[in-house]
Coordinates of C-alpha atoms and ligand atoms in Angstrom, one line a residue:
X17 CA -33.2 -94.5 36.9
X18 CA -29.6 -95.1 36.7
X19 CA -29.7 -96.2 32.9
X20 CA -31.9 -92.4 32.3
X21 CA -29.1 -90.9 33.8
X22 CA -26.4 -92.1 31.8
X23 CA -28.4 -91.9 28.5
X24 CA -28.4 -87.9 29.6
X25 CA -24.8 -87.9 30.5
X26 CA -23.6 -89.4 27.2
X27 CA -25.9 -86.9 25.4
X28 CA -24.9 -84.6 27.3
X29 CA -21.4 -85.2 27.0
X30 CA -21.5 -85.9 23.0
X31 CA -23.2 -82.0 22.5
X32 CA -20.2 -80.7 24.7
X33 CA -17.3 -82.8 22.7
X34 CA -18.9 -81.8 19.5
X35 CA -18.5 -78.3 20.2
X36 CA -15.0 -78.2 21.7
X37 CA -12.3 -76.5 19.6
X38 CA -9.4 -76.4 21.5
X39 CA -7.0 -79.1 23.2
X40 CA -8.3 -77.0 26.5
X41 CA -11.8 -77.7 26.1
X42 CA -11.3 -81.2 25.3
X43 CA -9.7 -81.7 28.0
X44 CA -12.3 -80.1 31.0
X45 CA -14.6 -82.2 29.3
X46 CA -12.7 -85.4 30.1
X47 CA -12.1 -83.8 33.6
X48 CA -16.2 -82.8 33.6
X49 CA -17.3 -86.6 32.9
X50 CA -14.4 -89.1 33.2
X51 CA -12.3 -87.2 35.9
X52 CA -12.1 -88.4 39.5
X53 CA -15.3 -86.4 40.6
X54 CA -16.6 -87.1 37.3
X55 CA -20.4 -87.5 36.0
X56 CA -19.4 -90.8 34.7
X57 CA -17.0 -91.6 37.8
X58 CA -20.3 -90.9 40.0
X59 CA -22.1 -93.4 38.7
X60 CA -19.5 -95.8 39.1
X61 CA -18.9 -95.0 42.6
X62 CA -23.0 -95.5 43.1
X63 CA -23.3 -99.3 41.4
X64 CA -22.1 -100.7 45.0
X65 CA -25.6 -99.2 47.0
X66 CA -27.6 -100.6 44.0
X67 CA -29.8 -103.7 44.9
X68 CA -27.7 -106.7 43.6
X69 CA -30.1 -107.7 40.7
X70 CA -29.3 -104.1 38.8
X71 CA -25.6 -104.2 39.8
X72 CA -24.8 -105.9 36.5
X73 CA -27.3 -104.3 34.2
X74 CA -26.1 -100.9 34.8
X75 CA -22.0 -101.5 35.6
X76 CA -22.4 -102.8 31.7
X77 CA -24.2 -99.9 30.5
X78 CA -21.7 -97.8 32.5
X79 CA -18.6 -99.1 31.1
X80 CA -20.4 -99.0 27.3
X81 CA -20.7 -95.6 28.3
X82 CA -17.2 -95.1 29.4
X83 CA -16.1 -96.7 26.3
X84 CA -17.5 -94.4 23.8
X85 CA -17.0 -91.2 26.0
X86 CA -13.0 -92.1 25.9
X87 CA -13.5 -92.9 21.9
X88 CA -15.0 -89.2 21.2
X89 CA -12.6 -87.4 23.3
X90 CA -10.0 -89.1 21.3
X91 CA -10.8 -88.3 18.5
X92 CA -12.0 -84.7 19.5
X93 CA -8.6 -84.5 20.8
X94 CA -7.0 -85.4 17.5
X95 CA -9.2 -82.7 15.8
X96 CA -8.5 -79.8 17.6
X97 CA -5.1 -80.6 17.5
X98 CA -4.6 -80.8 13.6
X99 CA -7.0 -77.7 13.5
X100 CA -4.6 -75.4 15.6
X101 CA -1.9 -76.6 13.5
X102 CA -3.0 -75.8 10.3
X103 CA -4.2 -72.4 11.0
X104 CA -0.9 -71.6 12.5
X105 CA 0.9 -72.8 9.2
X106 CA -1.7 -70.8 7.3
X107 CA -1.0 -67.8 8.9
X108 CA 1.5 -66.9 11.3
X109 CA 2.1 -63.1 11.3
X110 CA 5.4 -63.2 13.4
X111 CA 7.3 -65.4 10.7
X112 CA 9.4 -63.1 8.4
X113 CA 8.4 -62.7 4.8
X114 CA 9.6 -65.0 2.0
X115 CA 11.9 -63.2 0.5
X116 CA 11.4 -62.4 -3.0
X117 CA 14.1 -64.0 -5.6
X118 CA 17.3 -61.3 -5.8
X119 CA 18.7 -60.3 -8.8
X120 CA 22.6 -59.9 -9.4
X121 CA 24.7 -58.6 -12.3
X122 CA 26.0 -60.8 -15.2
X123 CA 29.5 -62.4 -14.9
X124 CA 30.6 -60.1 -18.2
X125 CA 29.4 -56.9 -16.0
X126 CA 31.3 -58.1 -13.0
X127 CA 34.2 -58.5 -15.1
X128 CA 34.1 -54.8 -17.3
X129 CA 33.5 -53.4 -14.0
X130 CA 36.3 -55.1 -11.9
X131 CA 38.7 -53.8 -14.7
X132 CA 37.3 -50.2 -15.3
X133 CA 37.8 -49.9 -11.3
X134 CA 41.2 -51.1 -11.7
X135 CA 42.4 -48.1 -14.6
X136 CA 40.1 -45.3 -12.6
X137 CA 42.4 -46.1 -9.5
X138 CA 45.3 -45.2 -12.0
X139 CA 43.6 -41.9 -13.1
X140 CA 41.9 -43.2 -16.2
X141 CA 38.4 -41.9 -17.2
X142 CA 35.7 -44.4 -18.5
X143 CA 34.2 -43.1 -22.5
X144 CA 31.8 -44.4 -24.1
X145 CA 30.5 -44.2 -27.7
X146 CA 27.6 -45.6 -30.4
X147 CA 27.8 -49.3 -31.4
X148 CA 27.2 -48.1 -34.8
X149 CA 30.0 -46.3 -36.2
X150 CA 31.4 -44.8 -39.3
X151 CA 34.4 -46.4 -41.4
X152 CA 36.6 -43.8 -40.4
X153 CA 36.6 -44.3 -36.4
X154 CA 36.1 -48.8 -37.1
X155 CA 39.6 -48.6 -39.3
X156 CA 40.7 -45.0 -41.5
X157 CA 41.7 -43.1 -38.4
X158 CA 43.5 -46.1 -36.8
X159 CA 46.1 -46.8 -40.1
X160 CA 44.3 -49.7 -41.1
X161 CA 44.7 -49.7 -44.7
X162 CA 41.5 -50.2 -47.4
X163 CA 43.0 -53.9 -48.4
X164 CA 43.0 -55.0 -44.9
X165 CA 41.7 -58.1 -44.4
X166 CA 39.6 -57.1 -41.2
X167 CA 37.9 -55.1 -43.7
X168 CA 36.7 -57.2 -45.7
X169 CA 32.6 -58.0 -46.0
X170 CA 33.5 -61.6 -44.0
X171 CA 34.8 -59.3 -41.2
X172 CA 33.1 -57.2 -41.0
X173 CA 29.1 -56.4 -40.1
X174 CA 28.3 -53.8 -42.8
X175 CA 25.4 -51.7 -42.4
X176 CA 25.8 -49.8 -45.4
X177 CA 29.2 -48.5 -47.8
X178 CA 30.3 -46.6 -44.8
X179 CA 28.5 -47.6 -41.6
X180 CA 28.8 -50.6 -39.7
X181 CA 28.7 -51.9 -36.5
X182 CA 32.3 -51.8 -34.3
X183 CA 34.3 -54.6 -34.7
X184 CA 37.0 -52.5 -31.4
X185 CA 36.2 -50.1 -29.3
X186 CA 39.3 -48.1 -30.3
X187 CA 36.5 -46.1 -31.8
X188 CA 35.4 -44.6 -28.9
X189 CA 39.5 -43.5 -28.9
X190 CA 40.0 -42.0 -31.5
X191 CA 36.3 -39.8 -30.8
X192 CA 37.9 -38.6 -27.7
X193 CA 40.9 -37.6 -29.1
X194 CA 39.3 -35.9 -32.3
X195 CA 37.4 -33.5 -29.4
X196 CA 40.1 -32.6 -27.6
X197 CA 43.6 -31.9 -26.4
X198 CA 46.3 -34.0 -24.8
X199 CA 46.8 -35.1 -22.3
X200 CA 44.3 -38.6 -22.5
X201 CA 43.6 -40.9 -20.3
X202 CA 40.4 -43.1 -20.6
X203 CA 39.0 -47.0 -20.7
X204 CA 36.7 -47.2 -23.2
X205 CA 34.3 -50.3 -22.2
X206 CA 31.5 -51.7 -24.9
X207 CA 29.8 -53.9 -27.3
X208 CA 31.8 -55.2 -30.6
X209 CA 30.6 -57.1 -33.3
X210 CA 32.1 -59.8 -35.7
X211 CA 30.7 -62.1 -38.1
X212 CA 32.6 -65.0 -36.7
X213 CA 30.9 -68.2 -36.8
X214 CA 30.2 -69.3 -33.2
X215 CA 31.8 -71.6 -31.1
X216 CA 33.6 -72.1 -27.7
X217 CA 35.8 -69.2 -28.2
X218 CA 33.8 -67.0 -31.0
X219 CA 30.6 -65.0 -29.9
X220 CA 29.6 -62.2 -32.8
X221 CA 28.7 -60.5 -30.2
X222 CA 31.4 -59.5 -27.4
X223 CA 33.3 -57.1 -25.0
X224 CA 36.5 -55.1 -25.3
X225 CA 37.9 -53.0 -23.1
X226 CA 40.4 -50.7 -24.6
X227 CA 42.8 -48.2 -22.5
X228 CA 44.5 -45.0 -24.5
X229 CA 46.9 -42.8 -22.6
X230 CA 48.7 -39.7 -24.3
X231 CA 50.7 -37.2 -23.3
X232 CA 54.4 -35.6 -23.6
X233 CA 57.0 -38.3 -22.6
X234 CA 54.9 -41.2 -22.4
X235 CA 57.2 -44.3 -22.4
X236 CA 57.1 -48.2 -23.2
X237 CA 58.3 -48.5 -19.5
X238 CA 55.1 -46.5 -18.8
X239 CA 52.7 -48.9 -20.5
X240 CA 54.6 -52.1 -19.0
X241 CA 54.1 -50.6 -15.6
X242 CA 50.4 -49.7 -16.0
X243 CA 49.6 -53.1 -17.3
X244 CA 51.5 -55.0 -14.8
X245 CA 49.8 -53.2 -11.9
X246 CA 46.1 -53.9 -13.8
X247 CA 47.1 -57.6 -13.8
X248 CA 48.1 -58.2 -10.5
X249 CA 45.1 -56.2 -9.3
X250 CA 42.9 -58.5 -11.4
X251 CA 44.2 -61.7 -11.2
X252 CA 46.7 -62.0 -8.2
X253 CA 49.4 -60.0 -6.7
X254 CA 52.2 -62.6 -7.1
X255 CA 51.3 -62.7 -11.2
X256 CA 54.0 -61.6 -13.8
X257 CA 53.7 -59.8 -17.1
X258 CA 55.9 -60.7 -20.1
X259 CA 55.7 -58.8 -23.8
X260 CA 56.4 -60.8 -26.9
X261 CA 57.2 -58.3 -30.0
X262 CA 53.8 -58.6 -32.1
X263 CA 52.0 -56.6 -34.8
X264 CA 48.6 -53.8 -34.9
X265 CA 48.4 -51.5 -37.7
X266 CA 47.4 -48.3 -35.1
X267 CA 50.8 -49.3 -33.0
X268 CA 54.4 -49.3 -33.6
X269 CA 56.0 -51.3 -31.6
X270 CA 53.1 -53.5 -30.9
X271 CA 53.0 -56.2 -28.1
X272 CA 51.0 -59.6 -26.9
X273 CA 51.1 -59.6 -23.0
X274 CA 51.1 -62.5 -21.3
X275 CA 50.8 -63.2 -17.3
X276 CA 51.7 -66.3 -15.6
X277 CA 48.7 -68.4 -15.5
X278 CA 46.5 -67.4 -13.0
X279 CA 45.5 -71.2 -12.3
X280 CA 48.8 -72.6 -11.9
X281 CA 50.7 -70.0 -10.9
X282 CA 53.7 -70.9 -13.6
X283 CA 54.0 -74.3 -13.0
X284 CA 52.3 -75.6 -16.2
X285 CA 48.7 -77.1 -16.6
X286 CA 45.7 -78.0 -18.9
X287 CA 44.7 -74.3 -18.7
X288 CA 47.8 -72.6 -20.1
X289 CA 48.8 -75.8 -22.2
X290 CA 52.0 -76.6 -20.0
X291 CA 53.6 -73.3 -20.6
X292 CA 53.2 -71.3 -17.3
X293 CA 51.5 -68.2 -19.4
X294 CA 48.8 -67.1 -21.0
X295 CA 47.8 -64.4 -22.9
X296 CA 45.6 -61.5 -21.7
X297 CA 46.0 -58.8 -24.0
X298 CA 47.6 -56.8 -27.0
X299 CA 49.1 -53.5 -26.5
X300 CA 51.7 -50.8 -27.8
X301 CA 53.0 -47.4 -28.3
X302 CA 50.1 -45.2 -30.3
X303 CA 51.5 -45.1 -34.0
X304 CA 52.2 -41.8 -35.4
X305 CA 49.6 -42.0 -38.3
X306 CA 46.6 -42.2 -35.6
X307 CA 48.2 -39.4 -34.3
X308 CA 48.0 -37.3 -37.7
X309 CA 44.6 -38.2 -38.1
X310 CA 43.8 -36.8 -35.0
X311 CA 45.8 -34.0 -35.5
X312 CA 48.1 -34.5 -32.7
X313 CA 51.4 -33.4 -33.3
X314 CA 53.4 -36.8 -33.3
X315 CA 56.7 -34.7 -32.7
X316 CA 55.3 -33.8 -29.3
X317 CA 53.0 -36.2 -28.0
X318 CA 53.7 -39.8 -27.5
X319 CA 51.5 -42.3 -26.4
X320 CA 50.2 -46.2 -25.7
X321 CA 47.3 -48.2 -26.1
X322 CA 46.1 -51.4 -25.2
X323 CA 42.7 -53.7 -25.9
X324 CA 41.4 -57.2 -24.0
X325 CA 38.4 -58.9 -24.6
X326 CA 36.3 -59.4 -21.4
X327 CA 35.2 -62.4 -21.9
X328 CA 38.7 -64.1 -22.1
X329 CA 39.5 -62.5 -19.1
X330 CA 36.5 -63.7 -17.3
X331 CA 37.2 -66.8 -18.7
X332 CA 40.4 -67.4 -17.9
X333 CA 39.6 -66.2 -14.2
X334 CA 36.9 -68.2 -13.6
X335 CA 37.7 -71.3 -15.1
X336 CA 34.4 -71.1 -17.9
X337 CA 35.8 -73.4 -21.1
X338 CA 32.1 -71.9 -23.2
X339 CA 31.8 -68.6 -24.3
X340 CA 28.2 -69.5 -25.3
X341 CA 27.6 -70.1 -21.3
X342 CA 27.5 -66.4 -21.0
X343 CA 25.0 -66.0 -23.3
X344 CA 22.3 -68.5 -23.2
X345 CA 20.4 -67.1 -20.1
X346 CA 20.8 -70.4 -17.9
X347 CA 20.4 -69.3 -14.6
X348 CA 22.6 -72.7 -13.0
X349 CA 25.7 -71.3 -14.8
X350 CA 24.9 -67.5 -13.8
X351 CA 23.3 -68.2 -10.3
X352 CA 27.2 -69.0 -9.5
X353 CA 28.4 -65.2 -9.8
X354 CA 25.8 -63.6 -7.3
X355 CA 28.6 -62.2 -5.7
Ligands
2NL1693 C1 43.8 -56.9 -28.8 C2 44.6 -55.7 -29.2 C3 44.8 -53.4 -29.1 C4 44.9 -51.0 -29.3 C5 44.2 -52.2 -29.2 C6 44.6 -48.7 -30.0 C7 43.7 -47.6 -30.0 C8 44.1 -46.4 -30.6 C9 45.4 -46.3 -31.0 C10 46.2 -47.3 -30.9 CL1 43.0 -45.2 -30.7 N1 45.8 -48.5 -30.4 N2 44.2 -49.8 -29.5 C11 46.3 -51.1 -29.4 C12 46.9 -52.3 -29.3 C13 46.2 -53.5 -29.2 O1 44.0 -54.5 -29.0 O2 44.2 -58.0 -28.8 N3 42.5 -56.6 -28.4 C14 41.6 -57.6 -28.0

């Protein structure tokens, strides 16, 4: 009798457990069977009134019984556990999202940008113009002379007798001026070319910036002001300009501009070889030829120019010692400027 009866609890008990799927139901089942009012329990509590020659027979079978019971709620316990959890990491529809990967602009964009933002706050105008150009806007119009160097096949990427691609963007310059009247004031951002053979410094492929500003009474004092205020904008408000005489065909006089180095501040380092400066651009007063080719009378208009290559500038401001780093597409050199 008592042996039946726990043969159909354990049955019993075994359909239930298989069937559970929550920590919930596992554990009314233990309640149902091994709890203090239990099915199980009972038959404990009964062994005492049994005549003396079955009290062994079915204690034994009882606690067998007990035994496995405890094992498969254990281990259903453990299932429906791991179950709840994994279907709450497969799908959980309060979590946000994963974000998808986010873009940013290139260092060399940052950089054009930061500067052309810099000359529109002084009233300059951005212009733009083709990347391939005509011998005329590249050197003619801008005094460079047939026997120039810079002229030269080595120099320069030909694309035929006459057309090539921009070695300066003075081009786009001497366009403006050619379609209209003083006074000018524009950046003109873009592409250049040069058959330089690569290396940390040399890229045939680079970016200039170059500013033109003409009008009546335009001054050197003009220019030195104008720059000064684009460097301390760009590299630091505490930096200092200083222009050593120099020489450009399409200015007279022409200028190198140095500012203290923005790394050291002055003192000297590795960056500005132990001189305190460094040099950021070329500049000068508009030479009257350019102005005659133009036909701008070069009686009444005066005028300055000024050209920097943006990737020394970003270079310099961001400490990168490979112009190559901008080019190669490795994401662990550009992921840096996701500013
Ligand atoms: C440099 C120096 C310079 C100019 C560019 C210019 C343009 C016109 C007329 C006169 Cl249309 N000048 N541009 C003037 C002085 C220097 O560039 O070292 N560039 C990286």
């Amino acid at each position: 009798m008592a042996k039946d009866r726990l043969k159909r609890i354990v049955s019993e008990a075994e359909r239930q457990i298989s069937e559970a799927s929550s920590p919930e139901a596992v554990e009314k089942i233990r309640v149902k069977f091994l709890g203090r009012k239990g099915e199980l329990t009972e038959v404990f509590k009964s062994i005492p009134d049994l005549p003396n020659d079955e009290k062994p027979v079915v204690g034994q079978a009882a606690n067998k019984a007990k035994k496995k019971l405890e094992r498969l709620i254990e281990d259903a316990a453990k299932r429906v556990k791991t179950d709840s959890v994994e279907s709450e990491t497969l799908f959980d529809p309060t979590l946000p999202g994963s974000p998808p990967p986010m873009g940013h602009s290139h260092p060399l964009t940052h950089t054009l940008e930061d500067v052309c933002d810099i000359f529109r706050t002084m009233g300059f105008v951005i212009a733009e113009g083709p990347e391939v150009e005509k011998d005329w806007y590249n050197f003619e119009a801008l005094n460079i002379p047939a026997d120039h160097p810079s002229r030269d096949d080595f120099d320069t990427f030909y694309v035929s007798d006459n057309t090539l691609l921009r070695s300066q963007t003075s081009t786009v310059q001497i366009r403006t001026m050619e379609m209209g009247k003083p006074p000018v004031r524009i950046v003109a951002p873009g592409r250049c070319f040069r058959p330089d053979t690569e290396d940390a410094r040399h890229s045939v492929m680079f970016h200039q910036i170059e500013g033109l500003l003409v009008d009546e009474d335009t001054s050197f004092g003009d220019l030195k002001a104008v720059l000064h205020i684009f460097a301390r904008e760009f590299f630091h408000e505490d930096v200092e300009v200083r222009f050593r005489p120099s020489y450009f065909p399409f200015t007279e006089p022409s200028a190198e501009v140095d500012c203290t180095c923005p790394v050291c501040k002055g003192d000297g380092c590795s960056t500005c070889s132990y001189s305190g400066w460094l040099e950021i651009l070329g500049a000068g007063m508009v030479d009257p030829n350019v102005f005659e080719c133009v036909d701008y009378d070069p009686e009444k208009y005066t005028g300055f120019a000024f050209g920097m290559g943006v990737e020394r500038l970003a270079m310099l401001k961001y400490g990168i010692n490979d112009i190559r780093l901008f080019y190669n597409g490795d994401t662990r050199f550009l992921s840096q400027f996701s500013i």
